GROMACS .gro file of N, CA, C and O in nm:
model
  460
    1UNK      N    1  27.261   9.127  -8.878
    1UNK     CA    2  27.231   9.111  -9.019
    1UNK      C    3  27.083   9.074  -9.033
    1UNK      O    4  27.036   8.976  -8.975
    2UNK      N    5  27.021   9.145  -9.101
    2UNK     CA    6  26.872   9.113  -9.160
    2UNK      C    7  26.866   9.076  -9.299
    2UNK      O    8  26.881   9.152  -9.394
    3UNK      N    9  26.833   8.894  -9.303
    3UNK     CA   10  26.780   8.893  -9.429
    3UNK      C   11  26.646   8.904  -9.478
    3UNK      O   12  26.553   8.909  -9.397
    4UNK      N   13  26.628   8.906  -9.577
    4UNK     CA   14  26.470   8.943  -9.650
    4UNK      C   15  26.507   8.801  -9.782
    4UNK      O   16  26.597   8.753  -9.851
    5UNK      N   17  26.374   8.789  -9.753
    5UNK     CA   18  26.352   8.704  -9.900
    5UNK      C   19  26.236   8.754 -10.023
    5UNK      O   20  26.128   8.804  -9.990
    6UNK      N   21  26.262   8.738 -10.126
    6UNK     CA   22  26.162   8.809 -10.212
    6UNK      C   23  26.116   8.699 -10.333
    6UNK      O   24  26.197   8.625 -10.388
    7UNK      N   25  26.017   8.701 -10.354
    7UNK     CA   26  25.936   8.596 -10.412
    7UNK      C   27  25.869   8.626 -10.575
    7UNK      O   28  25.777   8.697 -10.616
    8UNK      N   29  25.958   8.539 -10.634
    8UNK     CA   30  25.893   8.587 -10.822
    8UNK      C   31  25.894   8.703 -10.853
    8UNK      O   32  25.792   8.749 -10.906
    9UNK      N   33  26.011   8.788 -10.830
    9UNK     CA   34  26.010   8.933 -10.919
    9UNK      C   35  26.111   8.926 -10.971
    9UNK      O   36  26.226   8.941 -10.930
   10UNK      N   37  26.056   8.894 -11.097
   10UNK     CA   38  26.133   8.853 -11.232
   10UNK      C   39  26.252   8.942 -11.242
   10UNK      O   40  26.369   8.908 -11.261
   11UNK      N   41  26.190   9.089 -11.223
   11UNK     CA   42  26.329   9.191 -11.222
   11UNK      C   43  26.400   9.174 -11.180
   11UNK      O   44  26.487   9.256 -11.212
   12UNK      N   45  26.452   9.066 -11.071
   12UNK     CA   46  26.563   9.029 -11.007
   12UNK      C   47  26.637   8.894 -11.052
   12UNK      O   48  26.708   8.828 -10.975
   13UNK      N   49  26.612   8.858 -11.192
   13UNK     CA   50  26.649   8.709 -11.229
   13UNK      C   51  26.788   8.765 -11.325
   13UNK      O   52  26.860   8.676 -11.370
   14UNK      N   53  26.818   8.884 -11.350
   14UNK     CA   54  26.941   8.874 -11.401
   14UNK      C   55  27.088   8.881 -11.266
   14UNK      O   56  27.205   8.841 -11.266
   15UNK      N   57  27.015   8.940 -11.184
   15UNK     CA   58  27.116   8.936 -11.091
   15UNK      C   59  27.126   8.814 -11.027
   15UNK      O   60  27.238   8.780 -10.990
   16UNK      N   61  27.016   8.729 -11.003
   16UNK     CA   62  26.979   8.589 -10.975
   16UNK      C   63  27.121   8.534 -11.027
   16UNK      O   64  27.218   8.505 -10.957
   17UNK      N   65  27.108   8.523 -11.207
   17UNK     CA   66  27.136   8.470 -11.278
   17UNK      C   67  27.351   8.501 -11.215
   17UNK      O   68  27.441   8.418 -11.201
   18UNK      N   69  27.352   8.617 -11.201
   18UNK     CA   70  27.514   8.689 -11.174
   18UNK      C   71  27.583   8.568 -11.051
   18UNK      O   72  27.685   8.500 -11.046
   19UNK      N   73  27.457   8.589 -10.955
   19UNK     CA   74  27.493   8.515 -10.864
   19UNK      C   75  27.534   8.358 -10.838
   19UNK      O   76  27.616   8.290 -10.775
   20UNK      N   77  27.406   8.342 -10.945
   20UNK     CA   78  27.457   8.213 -10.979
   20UNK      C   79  27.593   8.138 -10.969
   20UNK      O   80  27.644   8.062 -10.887
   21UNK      N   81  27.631   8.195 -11.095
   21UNK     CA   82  27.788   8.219 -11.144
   21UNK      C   83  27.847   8.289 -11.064
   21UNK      O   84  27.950   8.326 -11.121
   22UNK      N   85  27.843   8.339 -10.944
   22UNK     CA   86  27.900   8.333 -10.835
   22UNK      C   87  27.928   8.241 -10.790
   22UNK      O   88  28.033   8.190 -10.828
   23UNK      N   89  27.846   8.175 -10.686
   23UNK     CA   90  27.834   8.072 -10.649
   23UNK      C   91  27.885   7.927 -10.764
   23UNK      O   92  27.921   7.817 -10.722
   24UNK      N   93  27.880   7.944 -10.832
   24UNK     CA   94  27.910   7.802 -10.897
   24UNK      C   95  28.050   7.795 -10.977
   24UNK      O   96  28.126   7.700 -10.960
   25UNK      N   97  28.073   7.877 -11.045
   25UNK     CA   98  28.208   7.894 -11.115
   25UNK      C   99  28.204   7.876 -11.243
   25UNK      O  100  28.316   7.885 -11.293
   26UNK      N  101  28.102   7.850 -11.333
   26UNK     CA  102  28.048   7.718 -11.423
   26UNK      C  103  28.167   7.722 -11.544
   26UNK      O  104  28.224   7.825 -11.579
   27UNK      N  105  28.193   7.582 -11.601
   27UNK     CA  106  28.257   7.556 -11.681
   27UNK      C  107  28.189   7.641 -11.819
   27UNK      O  108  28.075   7.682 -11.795
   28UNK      N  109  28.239   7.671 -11.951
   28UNK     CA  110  28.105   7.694 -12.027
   28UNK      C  111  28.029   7.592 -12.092
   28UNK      O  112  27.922   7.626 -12.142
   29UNK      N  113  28.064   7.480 -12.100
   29UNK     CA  114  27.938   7.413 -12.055
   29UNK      C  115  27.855   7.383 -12.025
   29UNK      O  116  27.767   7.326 -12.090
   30UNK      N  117  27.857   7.431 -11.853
   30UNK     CA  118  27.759   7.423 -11.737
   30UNK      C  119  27.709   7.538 -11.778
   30UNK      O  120  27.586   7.542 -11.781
   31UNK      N  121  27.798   7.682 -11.829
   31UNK     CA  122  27.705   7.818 -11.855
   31UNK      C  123  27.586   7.791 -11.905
   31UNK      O  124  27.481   7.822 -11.849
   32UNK      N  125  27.597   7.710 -12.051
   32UNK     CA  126  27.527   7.697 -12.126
   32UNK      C  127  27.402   7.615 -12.110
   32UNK      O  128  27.314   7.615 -12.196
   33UNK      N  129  27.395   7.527 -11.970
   33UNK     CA  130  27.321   7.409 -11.973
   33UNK      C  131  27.216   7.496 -11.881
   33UNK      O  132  27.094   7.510 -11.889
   34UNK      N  133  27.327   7.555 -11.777
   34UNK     CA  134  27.231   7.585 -11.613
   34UNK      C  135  27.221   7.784 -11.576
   34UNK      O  136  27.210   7.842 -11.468
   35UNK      N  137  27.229   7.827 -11.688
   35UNK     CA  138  27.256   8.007 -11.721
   35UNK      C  139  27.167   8.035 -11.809
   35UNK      O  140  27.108   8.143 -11.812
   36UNK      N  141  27.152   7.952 -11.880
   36UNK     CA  142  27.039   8.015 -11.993
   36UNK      C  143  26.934   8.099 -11.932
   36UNK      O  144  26.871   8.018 -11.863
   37UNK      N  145  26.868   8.240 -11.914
   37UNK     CA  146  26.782   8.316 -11.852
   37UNK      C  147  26.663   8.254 -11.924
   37UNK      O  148  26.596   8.194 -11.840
   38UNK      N  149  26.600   8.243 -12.064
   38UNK     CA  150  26.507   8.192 -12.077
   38UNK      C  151  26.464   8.052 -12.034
   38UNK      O  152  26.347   8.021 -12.053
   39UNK      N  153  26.549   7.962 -11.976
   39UNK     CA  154  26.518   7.822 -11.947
   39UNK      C  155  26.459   7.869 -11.768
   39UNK      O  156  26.348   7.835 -11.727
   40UNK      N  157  26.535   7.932 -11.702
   40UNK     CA  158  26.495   8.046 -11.602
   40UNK      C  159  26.372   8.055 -11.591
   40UNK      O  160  26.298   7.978 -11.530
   41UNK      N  161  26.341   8.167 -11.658
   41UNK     CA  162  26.210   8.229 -11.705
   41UNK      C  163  26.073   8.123 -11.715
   41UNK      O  164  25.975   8.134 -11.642
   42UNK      N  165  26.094   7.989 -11.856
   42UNK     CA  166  26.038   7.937 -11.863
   42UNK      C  167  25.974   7.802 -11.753
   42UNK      O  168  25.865   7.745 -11.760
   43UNK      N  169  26.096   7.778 -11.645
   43UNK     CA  170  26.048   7.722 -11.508
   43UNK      C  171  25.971   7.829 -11.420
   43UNK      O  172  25.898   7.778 -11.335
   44UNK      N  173  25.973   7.912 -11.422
   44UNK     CA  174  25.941   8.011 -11.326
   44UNK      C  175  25.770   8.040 -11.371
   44UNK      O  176  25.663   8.024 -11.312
   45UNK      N  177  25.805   8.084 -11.491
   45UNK     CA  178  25.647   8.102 -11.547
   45UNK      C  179  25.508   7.961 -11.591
   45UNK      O  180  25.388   7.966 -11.616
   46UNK      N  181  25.588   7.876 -11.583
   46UNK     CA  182  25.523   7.755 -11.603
   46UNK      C  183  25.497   7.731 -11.449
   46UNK      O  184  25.552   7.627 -11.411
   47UNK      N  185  25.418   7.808 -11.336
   47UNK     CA  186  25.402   7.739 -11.217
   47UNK      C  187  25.550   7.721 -11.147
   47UNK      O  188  25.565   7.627 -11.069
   48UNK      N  189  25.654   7.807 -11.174
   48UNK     CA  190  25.775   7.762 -11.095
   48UNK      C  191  25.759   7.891 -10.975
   48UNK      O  192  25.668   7.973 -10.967
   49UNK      N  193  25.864   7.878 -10.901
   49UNK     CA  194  25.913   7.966 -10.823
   49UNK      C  195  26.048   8.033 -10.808
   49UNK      O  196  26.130   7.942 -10.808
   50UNK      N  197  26.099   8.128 -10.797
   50UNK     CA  198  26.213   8.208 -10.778
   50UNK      C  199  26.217   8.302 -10.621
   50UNK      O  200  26.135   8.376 -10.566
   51UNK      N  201  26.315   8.268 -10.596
   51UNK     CA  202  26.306   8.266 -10.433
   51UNK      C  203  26.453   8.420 -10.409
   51UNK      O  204  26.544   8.355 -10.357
   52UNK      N  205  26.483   8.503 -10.416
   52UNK     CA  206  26.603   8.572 -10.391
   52UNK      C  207  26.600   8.606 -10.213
   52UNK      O  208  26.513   8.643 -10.134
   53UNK      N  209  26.728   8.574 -10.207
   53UNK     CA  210  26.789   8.622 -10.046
   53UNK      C  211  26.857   8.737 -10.035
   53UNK      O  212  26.944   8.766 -10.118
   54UNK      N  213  26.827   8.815  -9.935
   54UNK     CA  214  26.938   8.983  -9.962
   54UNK      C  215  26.948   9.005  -9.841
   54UNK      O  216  26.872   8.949  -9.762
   55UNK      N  217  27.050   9.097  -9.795
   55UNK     CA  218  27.112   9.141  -9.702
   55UNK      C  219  27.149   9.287  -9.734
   55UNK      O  220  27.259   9.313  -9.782
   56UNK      N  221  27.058   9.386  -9.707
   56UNK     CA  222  27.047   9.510  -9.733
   56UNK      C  223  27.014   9.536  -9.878
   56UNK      O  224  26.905   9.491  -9.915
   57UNK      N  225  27.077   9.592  -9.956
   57UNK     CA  226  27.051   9.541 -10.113
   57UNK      C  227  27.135   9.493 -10.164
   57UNK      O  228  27.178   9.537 -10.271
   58UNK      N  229  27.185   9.390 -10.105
   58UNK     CA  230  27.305   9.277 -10.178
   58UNK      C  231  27.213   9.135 -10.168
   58UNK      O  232  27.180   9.075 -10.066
   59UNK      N  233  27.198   9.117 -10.245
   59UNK     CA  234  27.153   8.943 -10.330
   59UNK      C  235  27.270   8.863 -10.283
   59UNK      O  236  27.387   8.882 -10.315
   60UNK      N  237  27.215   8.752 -10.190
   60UNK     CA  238  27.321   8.700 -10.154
   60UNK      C  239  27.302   8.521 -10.146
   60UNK      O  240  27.385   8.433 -10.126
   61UNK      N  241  27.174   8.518 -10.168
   61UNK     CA  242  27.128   8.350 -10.242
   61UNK      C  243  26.972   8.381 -10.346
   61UNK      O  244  26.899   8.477 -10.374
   62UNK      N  245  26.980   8.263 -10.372
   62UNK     CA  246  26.841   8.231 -10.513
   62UNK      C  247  26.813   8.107 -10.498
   62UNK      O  248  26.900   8.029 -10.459
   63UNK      N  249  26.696   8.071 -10.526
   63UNK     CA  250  26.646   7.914 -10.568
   63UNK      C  251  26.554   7.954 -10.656
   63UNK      O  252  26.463   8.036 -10.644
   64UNK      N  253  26.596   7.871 -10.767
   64UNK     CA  254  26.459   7.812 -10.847
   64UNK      C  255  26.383   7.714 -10.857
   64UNK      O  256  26.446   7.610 -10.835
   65UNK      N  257  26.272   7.696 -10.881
   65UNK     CA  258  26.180   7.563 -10.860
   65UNK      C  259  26.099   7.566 -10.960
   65UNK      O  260  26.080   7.671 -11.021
   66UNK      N  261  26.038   7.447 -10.993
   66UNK     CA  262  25.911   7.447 -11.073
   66UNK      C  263  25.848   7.343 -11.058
   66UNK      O  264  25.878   7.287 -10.952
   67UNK      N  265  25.747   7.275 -11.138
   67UNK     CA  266  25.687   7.209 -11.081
   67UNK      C  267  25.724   7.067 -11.223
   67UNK      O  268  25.735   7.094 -11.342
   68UNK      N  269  25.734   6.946 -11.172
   68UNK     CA  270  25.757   6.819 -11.243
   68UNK      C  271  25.656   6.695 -11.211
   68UNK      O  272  25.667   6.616 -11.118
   69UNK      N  273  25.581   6.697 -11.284
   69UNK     CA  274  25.466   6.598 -11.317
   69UNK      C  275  25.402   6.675 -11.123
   69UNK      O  276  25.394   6.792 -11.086
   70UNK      N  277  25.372   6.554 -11.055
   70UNK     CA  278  25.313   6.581 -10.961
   70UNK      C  279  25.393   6.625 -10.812
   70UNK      O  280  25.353   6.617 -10.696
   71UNK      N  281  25.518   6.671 -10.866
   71UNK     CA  282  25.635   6.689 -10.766
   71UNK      C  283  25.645   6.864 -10.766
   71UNK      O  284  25.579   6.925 -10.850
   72UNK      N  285  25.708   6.922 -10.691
   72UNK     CA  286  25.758   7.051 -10.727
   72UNK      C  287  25.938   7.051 -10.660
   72UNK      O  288  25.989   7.036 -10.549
   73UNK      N  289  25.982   7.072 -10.786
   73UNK     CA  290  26.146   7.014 -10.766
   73UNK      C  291  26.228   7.183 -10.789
   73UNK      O  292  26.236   7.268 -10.878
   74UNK      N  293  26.279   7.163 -10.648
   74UNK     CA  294  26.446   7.236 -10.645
   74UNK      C  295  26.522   7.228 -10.733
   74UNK      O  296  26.613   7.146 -10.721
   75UNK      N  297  26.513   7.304 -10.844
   75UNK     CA  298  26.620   7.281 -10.941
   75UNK      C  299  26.746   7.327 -10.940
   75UNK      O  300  26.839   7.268 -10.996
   76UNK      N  301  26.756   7.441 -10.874
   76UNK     CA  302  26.905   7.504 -10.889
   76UNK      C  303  26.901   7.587 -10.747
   76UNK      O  304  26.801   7.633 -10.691
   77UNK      N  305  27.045   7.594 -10.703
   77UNK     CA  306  26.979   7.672 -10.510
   77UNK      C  307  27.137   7.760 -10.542
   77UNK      O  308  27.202   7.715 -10.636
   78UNK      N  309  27.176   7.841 -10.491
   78UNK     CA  310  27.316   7.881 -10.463
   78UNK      C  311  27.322   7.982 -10.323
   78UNK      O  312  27.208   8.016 -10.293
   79UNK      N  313  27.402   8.025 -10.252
   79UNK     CA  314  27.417   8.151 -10.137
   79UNK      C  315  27.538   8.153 -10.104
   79UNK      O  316  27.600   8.068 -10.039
   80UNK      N  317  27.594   8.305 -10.173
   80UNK     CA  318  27.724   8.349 -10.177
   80UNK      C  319  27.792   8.235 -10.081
   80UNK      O  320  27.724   8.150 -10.024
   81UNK      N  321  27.966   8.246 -10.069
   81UNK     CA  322  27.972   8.170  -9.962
   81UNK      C  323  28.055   8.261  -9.826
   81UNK      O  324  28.099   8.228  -9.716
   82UNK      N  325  28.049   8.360  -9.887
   82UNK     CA  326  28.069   8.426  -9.673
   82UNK      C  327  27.921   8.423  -9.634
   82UNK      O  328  27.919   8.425  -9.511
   83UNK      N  329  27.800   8.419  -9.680
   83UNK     CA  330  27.689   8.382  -9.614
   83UNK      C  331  27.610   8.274  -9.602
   83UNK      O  332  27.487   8.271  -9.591
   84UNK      N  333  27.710   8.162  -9.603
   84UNK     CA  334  27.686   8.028  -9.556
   84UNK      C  335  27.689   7.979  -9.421
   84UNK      O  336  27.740   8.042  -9.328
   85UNK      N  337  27.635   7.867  -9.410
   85UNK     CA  338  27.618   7.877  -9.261
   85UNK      C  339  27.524   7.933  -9.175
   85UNK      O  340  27.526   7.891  -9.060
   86UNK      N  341  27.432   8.029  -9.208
   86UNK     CA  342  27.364   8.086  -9.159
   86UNK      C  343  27.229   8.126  -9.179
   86UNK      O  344  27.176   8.235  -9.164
   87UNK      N  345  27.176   7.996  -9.223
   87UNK     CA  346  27.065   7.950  -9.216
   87UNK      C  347  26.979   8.038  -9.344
   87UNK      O  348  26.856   8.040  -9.344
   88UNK      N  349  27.040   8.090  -9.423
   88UNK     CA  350  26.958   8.142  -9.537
   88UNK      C  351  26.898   7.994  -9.608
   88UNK      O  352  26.777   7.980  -9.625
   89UNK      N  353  26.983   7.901  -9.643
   89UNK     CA  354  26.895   7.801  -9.729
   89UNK      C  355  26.729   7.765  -9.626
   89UNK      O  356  26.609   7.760  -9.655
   90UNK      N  357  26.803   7.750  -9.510
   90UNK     CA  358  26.652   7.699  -9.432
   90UNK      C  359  26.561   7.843  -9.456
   90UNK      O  360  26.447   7.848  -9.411
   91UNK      N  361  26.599   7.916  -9.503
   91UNK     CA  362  26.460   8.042  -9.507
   91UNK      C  363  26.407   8.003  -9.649
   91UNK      O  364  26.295   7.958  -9.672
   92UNK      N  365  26.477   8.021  -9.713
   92UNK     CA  366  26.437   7.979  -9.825
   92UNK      C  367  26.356   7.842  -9.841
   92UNK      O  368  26.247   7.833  -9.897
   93UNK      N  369  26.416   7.751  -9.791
   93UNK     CA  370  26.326   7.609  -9.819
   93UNK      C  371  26.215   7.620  -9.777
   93UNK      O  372  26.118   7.583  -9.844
   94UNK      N  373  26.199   7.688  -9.621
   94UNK     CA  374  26.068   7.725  -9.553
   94UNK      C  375  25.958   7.771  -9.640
   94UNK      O  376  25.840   7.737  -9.630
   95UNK      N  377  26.023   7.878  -9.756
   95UNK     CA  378  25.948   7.936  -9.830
   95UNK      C  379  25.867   7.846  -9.941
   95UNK      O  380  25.751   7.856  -9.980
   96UNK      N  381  25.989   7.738  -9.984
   96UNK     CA  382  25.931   7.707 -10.113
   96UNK      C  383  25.879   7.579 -10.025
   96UNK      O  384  25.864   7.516 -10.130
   97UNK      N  385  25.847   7.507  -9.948
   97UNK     CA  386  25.754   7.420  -9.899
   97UNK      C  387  25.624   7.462  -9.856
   97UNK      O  388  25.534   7.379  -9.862
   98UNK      N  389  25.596   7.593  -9.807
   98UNK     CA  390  25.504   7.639  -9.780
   98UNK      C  391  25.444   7.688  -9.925
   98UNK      O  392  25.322   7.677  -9.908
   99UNK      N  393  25.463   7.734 -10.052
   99UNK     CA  394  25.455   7.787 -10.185
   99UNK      C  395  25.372   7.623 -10.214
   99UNK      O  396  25.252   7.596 -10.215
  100UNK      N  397  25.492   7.534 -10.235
  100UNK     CA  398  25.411   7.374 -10.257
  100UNK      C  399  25.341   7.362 -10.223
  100UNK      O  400  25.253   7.373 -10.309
  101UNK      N  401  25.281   7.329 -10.083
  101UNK     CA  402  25.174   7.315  -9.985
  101UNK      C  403  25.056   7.397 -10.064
  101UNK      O  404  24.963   7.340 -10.121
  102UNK      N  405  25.079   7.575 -10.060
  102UNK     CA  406  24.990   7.600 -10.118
  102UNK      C  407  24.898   7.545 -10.267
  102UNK      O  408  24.777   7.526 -10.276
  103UNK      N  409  25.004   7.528 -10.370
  103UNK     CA  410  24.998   7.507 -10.500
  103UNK      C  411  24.923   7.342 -10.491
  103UNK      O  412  24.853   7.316 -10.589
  104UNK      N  413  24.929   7.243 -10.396
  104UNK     CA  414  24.880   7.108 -10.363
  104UNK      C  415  24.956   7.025 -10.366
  104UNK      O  416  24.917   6.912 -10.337
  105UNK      N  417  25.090   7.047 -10.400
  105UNK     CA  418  25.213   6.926 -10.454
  105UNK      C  419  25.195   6.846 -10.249
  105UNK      O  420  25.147   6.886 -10.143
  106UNK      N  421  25.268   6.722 -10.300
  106UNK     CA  422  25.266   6.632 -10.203
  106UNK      C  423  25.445   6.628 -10.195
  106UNK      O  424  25.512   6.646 -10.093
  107UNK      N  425  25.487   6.606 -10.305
  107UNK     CA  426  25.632   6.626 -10.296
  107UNK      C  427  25.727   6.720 -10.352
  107UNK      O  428  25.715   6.784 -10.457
  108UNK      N  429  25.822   6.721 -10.273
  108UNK     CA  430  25.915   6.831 -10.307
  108UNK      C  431  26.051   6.710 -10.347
  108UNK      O  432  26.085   6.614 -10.279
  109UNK      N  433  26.109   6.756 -10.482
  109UNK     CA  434  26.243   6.677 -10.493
  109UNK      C  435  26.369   6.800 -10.516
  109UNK      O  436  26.344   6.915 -10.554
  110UNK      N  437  26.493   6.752 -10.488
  110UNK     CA  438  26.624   6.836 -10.518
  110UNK      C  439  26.743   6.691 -10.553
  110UNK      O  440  26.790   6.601 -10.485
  111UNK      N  441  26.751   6.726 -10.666
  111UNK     CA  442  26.917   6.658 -10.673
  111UNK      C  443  27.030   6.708 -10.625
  111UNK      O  444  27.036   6.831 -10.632
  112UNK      N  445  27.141   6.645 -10.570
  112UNK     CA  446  27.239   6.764 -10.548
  112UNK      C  447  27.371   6.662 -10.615
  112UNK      O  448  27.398   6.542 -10.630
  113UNK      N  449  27.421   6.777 -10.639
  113UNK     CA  450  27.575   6.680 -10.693
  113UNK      C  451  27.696   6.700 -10.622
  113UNK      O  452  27.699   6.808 -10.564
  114UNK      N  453  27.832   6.604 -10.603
  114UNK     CA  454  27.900   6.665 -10.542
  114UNK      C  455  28.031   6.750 -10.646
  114UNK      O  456  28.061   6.728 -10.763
  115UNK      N  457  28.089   6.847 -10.552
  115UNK     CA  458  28.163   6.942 -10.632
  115UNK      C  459  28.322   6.954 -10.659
  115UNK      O  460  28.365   7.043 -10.732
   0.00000   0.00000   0.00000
């Protein structure tokens, strides 16, 4: 299996968005809080990052990030779950610490909740 990661091409934030709700199940609630594509958009374009994972042309994780006061924070992460385990989040994090680094942030934050 070869993954690829692809970096801020927006054209890929609705499927982002599919996956999401893959990965999460969301109440509509949660649709409404953590689905919104423009809240998306507006982390991403404000200095954020969008991170997609694929496995041939199947999308099979996402992270979004942006940046919070002098932090750049993990806001939302998901990867299908038959492709767990296998080190896609560490590609991804690799990515968005090295993205920080560039941009000057000193810290990186992620909340996580349990499920």
């Amino acid at each position: 299996m070869k993954i690829t990661l692809h970096t801020n091409r927006l054209e890929e934030l609705d499927e982002a968005l599919h996956v999401s709700i893959q990965v999460f199940e969301p109440s509509s609630e949660e649709l409404q809080k953590y689905h919104d594509k423009n809240d998306w958009l507006n982390k991403i374009d404000n200095g954020g990052l969008l991170i997609t994972a694929w496995n041939d042309k199947k999308m099979i994780g996402f992270s979004v990030c942006y940046p919070k006061g002098q932090r750049f924070h993990i806001w939302n992460v998901g990867v299908l779950k038959a492709y767990r385990k296998l080190g896609i989040w560490r590609m991804m994090n690799n990515e968005i610490e090295k993205f920080a680094k560039e941009k000057g942030f000193k810290y990186l934050t992620l909340n996580t909740y349990k499920a």
